[in-house]
Backbone as JSON, one array per atom type, in Angstrom:
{
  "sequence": "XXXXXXXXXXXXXXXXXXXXXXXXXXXXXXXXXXXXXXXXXXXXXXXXXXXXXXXXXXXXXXXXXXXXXXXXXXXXXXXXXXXXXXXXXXXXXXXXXXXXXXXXXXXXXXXXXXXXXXXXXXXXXXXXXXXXXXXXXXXXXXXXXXXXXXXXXXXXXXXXXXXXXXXXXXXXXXX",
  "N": [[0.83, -1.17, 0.0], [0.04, 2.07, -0.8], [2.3, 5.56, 0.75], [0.68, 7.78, 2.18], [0.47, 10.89, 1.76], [0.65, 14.34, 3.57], [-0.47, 15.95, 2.36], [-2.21, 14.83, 0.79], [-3.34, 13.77, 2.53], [-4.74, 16.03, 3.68], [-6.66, 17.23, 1.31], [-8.48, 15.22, 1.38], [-9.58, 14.46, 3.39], [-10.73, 17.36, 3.06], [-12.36, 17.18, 1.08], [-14.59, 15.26, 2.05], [-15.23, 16.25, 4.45], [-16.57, 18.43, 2.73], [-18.45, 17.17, 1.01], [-20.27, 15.57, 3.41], [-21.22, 18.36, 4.76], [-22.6, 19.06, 2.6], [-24.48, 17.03, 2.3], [-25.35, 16.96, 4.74], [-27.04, 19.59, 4.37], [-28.69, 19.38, 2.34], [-30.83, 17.32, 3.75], [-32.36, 18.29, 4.74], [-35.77, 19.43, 5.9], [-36.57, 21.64, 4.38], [-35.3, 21.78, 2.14], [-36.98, 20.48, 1.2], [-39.31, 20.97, 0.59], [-41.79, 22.52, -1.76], [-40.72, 24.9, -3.15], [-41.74, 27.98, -5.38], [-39.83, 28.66, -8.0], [-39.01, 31.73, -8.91], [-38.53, 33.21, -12.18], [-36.42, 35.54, -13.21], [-36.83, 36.61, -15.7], [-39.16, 36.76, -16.76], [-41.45, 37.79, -18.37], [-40.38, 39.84, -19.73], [-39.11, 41.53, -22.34], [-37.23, 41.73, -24.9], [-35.41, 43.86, -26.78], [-34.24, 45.44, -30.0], [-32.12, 47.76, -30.95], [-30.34, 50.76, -31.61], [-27.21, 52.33, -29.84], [-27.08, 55.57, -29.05], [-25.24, 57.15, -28.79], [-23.1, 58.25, -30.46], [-22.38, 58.13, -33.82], [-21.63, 56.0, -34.69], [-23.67, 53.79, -34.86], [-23.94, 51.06, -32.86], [-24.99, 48.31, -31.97], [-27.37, 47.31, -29.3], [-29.08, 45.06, -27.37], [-32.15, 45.47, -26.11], [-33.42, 45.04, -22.57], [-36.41, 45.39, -21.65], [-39.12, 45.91, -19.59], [-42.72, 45.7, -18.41], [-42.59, 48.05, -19.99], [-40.87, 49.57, -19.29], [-37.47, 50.27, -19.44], [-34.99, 47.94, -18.53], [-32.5, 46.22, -17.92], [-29.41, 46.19, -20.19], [-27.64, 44.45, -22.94], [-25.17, 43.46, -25.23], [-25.17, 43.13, -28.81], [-24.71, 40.35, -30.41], [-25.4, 39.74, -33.03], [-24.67, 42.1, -34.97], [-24.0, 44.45, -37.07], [-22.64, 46.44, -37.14], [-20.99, 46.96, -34.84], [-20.85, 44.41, -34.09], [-20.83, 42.41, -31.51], [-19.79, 43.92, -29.51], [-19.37, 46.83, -27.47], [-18.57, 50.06, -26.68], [-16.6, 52.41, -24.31], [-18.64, 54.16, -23.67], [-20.74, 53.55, -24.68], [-21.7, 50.92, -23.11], [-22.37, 52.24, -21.02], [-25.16, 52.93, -21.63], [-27.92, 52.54, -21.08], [-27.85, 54.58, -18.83], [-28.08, 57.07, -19.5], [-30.86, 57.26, -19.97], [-32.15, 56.24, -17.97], [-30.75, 57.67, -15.88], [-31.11, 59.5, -12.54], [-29.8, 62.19, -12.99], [-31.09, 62.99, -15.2], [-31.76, 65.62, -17.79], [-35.22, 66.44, -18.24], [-37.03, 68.87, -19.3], [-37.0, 71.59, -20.59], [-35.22, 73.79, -18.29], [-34.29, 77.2, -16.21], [-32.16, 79.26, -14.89], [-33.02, 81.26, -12.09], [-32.54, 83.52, -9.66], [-31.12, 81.95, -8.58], [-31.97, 79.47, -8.58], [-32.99, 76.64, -10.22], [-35.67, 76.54, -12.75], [-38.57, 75.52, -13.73], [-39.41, 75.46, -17.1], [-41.47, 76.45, -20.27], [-40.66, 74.83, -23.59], [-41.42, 76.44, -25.64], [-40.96, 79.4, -24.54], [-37.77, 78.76, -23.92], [-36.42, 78.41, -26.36], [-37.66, 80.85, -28.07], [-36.31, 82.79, -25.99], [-33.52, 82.07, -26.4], [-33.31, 82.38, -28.91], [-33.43, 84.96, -29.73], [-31.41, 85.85, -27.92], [-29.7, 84.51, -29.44], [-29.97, 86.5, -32.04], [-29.8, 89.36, -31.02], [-26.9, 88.84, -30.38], [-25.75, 88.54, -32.87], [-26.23, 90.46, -34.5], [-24.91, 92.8, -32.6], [-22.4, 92.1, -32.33], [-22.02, 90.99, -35.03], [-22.19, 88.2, -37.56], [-20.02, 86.26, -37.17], [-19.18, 85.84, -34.56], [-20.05, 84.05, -33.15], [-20.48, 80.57, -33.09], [-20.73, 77.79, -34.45], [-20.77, 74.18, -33.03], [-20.83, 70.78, -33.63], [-21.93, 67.12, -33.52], [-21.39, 63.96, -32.55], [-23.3, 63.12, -32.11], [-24.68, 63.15, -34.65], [-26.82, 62.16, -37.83], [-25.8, 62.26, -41.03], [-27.26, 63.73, -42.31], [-28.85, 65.24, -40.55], [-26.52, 66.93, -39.73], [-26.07, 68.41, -42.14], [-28.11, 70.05, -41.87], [-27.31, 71.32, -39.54], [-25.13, 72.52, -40.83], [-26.3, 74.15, -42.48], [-27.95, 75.72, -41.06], [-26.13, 77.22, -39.82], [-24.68, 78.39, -41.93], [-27.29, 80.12, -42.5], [-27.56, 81.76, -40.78], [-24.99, 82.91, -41.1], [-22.46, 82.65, -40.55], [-19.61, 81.06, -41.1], [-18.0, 79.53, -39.1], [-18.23, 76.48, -38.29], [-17.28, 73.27, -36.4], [-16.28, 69.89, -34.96], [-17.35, 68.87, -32.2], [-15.54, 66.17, -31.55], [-13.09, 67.47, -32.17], [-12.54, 69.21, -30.19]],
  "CA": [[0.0, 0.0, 0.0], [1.24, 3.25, -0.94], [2.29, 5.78, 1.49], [-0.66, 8.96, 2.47], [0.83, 12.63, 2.24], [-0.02, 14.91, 4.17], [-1.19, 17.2, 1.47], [-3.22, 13.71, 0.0], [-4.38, 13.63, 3.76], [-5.86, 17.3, 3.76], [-7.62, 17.29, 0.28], [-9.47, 14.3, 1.38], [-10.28, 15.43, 4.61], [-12.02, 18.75, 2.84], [-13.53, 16.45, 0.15], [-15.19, 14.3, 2.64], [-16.12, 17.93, 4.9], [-17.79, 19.14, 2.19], [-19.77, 16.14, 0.93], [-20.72, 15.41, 4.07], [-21.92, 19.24, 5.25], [-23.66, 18.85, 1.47], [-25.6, 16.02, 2.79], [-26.64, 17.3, 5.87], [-28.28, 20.65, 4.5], [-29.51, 18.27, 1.05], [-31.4, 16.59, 4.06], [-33.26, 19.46, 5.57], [-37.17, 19.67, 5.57], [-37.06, 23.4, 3.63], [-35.05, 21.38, 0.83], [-38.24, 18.92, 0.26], [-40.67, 21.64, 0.44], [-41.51, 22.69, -3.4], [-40.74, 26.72, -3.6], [-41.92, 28.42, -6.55], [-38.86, 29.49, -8.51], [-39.14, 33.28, -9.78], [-37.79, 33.31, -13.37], [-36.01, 37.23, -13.44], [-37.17, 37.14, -17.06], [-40.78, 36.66, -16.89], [-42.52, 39.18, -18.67], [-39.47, 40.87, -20.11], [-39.12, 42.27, -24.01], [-35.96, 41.64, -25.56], [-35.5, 44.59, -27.96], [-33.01, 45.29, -30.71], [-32.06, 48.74, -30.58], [-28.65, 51.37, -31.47], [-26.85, 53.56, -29.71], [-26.9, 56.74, -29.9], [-23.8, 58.26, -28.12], [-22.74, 58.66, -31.3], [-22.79, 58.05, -35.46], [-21.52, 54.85, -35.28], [-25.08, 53.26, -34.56], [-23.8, 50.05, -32.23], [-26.2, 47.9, -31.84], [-28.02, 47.0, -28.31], [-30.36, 44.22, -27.09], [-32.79, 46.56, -24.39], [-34.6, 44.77, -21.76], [-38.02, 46.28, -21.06], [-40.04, 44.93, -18.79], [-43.32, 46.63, -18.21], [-42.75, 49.72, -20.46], [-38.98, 49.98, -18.41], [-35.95, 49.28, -20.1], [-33.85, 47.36, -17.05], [-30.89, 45.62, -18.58], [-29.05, 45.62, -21.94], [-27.14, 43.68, -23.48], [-24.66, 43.87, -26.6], [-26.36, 42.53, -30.28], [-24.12, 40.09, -30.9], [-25.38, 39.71, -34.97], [-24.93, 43.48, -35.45], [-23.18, 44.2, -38.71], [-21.29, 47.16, -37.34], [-20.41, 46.69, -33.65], [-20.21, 42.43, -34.43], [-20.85, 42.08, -30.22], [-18.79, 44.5, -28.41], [-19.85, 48.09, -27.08], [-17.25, 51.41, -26.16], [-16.52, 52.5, -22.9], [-19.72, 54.96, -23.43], [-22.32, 52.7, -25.02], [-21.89, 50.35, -22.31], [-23.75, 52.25, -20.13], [-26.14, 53.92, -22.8], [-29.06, 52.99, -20.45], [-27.95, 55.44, -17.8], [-28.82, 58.42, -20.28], [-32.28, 56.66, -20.02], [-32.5, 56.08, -16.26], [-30.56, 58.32, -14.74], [-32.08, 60.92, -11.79], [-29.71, 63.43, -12.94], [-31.55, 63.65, -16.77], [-32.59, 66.28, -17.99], [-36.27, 66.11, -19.08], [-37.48, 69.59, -19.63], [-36.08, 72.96, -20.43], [-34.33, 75.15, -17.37], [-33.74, 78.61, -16.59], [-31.48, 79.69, -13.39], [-33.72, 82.77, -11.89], [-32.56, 84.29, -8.71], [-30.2, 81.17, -7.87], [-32.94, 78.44, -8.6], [-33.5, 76.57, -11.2], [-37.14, 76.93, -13.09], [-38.85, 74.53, -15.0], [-39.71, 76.34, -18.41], [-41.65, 75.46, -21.76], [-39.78, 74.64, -24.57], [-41.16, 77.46, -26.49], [-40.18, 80.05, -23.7], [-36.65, 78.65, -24.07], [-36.76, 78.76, -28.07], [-38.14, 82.35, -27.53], [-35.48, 83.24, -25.26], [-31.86, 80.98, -26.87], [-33.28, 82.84, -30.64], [-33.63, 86.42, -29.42], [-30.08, 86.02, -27.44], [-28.48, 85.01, -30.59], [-30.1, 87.55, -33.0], [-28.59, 89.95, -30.66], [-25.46, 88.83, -30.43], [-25.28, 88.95, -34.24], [-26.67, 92.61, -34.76], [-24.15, 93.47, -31.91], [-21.35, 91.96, -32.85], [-21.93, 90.3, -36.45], [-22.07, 86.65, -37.46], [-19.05, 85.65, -37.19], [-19.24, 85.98, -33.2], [-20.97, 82.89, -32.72], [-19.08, 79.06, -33.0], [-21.9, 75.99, -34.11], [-20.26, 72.66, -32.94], [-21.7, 69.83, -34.0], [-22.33, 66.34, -32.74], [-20.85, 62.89, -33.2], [-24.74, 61.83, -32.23], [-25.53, 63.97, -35.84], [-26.03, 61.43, -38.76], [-25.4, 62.54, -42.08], [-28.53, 64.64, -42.68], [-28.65, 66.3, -39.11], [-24.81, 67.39, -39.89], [-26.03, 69.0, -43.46], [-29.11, 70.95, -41.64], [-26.62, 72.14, -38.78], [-24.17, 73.44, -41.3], [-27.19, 74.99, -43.12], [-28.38, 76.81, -40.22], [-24.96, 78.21, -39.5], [-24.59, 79.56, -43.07], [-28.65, 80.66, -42.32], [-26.9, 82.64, -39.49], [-23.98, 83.78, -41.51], [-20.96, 81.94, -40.25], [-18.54, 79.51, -41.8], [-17.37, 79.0, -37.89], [-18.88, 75.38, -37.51], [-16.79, 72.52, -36.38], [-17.2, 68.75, -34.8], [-16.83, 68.26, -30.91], [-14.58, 65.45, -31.31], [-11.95, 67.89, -32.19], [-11.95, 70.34, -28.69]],
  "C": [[0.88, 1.24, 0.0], [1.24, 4.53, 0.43], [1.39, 7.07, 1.25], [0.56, 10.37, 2.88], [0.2, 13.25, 2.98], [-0.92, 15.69, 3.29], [-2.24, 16.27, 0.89], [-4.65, 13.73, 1.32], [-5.5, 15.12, 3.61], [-7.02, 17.36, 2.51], [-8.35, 16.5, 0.46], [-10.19, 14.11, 2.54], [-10.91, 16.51, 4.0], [-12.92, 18.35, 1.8], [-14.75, 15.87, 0.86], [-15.96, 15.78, 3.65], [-17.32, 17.91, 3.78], [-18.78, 18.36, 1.33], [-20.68, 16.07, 2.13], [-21.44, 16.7, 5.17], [-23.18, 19.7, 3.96], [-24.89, 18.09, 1.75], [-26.68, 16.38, 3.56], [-27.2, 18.45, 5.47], [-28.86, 20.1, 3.39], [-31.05, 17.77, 2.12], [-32.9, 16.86, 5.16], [-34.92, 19.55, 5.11], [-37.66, 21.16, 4.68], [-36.47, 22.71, 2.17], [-36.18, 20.72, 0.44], [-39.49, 19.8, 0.22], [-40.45, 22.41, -0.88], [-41.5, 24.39, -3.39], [-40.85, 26.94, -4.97], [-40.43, 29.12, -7.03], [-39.26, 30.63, -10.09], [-38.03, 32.63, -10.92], [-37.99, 35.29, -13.44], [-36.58, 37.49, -14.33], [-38.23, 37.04, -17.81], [-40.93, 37.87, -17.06], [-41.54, 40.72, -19.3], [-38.84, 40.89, -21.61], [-37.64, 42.2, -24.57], [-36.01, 42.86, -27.01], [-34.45, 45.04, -28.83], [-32.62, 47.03, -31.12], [-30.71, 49.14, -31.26], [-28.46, 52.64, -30.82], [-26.51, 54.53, -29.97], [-25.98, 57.56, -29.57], [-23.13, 59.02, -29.17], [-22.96, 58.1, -32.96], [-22.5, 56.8, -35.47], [-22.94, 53.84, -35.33], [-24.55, 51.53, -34.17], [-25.18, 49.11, -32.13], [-26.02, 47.12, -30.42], [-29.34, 46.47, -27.8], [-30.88, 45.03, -25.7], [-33.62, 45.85, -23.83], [-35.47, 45.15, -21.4], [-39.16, 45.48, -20.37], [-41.63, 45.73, -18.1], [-42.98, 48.27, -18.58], [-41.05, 50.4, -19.97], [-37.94, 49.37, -18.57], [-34.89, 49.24, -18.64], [-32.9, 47.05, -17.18], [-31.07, 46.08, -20.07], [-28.14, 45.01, -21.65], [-27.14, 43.74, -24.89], [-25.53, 42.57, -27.73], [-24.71, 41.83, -30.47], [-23.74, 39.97, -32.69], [-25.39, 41.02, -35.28], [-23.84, 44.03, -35.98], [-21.89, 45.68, -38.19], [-20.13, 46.86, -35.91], [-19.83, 44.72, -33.14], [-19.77, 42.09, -32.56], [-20.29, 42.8, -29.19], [-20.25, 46.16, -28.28], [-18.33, 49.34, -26.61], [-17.78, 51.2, -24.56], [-17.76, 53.38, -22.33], [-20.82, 54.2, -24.12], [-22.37, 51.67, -23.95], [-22.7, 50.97, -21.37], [-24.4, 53.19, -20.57], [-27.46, 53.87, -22.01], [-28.9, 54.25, -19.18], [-28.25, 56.89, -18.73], [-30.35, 58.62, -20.36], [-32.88, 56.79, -18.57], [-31.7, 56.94, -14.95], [-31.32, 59.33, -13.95], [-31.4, 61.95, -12.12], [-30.31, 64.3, -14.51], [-31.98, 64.22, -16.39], [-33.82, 65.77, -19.16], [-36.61, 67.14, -19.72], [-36.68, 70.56, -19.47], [-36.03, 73.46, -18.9], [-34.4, 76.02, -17.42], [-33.54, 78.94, -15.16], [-32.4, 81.35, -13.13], [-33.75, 82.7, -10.47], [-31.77, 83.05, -7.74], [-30.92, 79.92, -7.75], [-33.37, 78.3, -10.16], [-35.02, 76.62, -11.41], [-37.32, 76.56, -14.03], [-39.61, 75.78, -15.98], [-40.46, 75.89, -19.62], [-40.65, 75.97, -22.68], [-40.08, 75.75, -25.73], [-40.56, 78.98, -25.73], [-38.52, 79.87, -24.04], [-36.48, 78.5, -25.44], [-36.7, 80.05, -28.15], [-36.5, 82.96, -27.03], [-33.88, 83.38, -25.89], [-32.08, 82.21, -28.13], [-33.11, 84.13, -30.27], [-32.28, 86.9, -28.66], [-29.7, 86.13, -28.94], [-28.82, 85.94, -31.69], [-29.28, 88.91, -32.23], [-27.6, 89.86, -30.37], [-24.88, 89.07, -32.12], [-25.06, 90.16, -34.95], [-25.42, 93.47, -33.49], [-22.66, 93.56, -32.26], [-20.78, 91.23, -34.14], [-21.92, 88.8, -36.32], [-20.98, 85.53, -37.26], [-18.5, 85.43, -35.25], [-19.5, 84.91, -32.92], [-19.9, 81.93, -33.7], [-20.21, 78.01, -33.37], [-21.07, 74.97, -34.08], [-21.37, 71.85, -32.96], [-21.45, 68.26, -33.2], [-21.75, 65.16, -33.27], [-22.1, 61.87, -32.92], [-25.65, 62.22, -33.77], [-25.42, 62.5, -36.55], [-25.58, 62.31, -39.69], [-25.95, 63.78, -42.72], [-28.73, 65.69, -41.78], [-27.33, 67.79, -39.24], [-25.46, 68.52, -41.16], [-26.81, 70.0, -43.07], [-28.41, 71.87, -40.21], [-25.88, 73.23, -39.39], [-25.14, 74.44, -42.52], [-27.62, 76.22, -42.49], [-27.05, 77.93, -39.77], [-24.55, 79.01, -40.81], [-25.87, 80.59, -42.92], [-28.27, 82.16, -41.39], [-25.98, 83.95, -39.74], [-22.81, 83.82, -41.02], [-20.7, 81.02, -40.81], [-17.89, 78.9, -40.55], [-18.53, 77.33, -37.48], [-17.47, 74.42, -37.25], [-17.38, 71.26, -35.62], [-16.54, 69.04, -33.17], [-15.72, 67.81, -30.48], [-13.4, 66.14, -31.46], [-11.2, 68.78, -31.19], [-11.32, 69.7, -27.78]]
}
């Protein structure tokens, strides 16, 4: 018979432990009683989706579960992103769910913000920059543009900035 290591001795000492503390909670009256097991993914929408952080349009599987997108998860068959995500589409739902979005226009008055309608702030943003133009001409003013523009967005930005009377547009990604 061959001779027993010590190190043969301990691994079979914690094999035999943990079968035998397996057993005894295996043997427990809460194991033989039938609990309903919750499935997390009852009642939840698998949707095929892209992000929009920017132009590349990634693609993202969105969990929605009652009307509330809860998880994602990357598109693996998606012809441009082919399963992966950036370090900012990964968490593309927090633009969705965070408490610090903004939902509705702003306006700081007297050290407090103040919810506003969107034609108020329209009103307000257009009538700044017409006077800034008449004050100090068109060329005063800077339009940067967006790497969430596509192709078409991009053509009606750099429309409105000639509309304006500047050639000063550029892209984000370059500041």
């Amino acid at each position: 018979m061959g001779k027993l290591s010590r190190r043969s001795f301990l691994k079979m000492g914690a094999i035999g432990a943990g079968a035998g503390a397996t057993l005894a909670f295996a043997n427990t009256k809460a194991s033989k009683k039938e609990d309903k097991v919750i499935d997390p993914n009852e009642g939840v929408k698998r949707v095929k989706t892209i992000c929009s952080i920017c132009s590349a349009g990634c693609g993202i599987i969105a969990e929605v579960k009652d009307g509330v997108w809860i998880r994602q998860d990357v598109a693996q068959d998606h012809p441009i992103s082919a399963g992966s995500h950036c370090c900012k589409g990964v968490d593309q739902i927090d633009l969705v769910k965070s408490k610090m979005r903004l939902k509705y226009p702003l306006k700081k008055e007297g050290g407090v913000w103040k919810r506003i309608s969107y034609e108020q702030a329209i009103d307000e943003i257009s009538a700044k920059m017409l006077k800034m133009r008449e004050k100090y001409g068109p060329d005063s003013m800077m339009f940067m543009g967006s790497a969430k523009m596509n192709s078409q967005q991009a053509y009606y930005w750099r429309k409105f900035a000639a509309f304006y009377g500047t050639n000063n547009i550029d892209h984000v990604a370059r500041i």
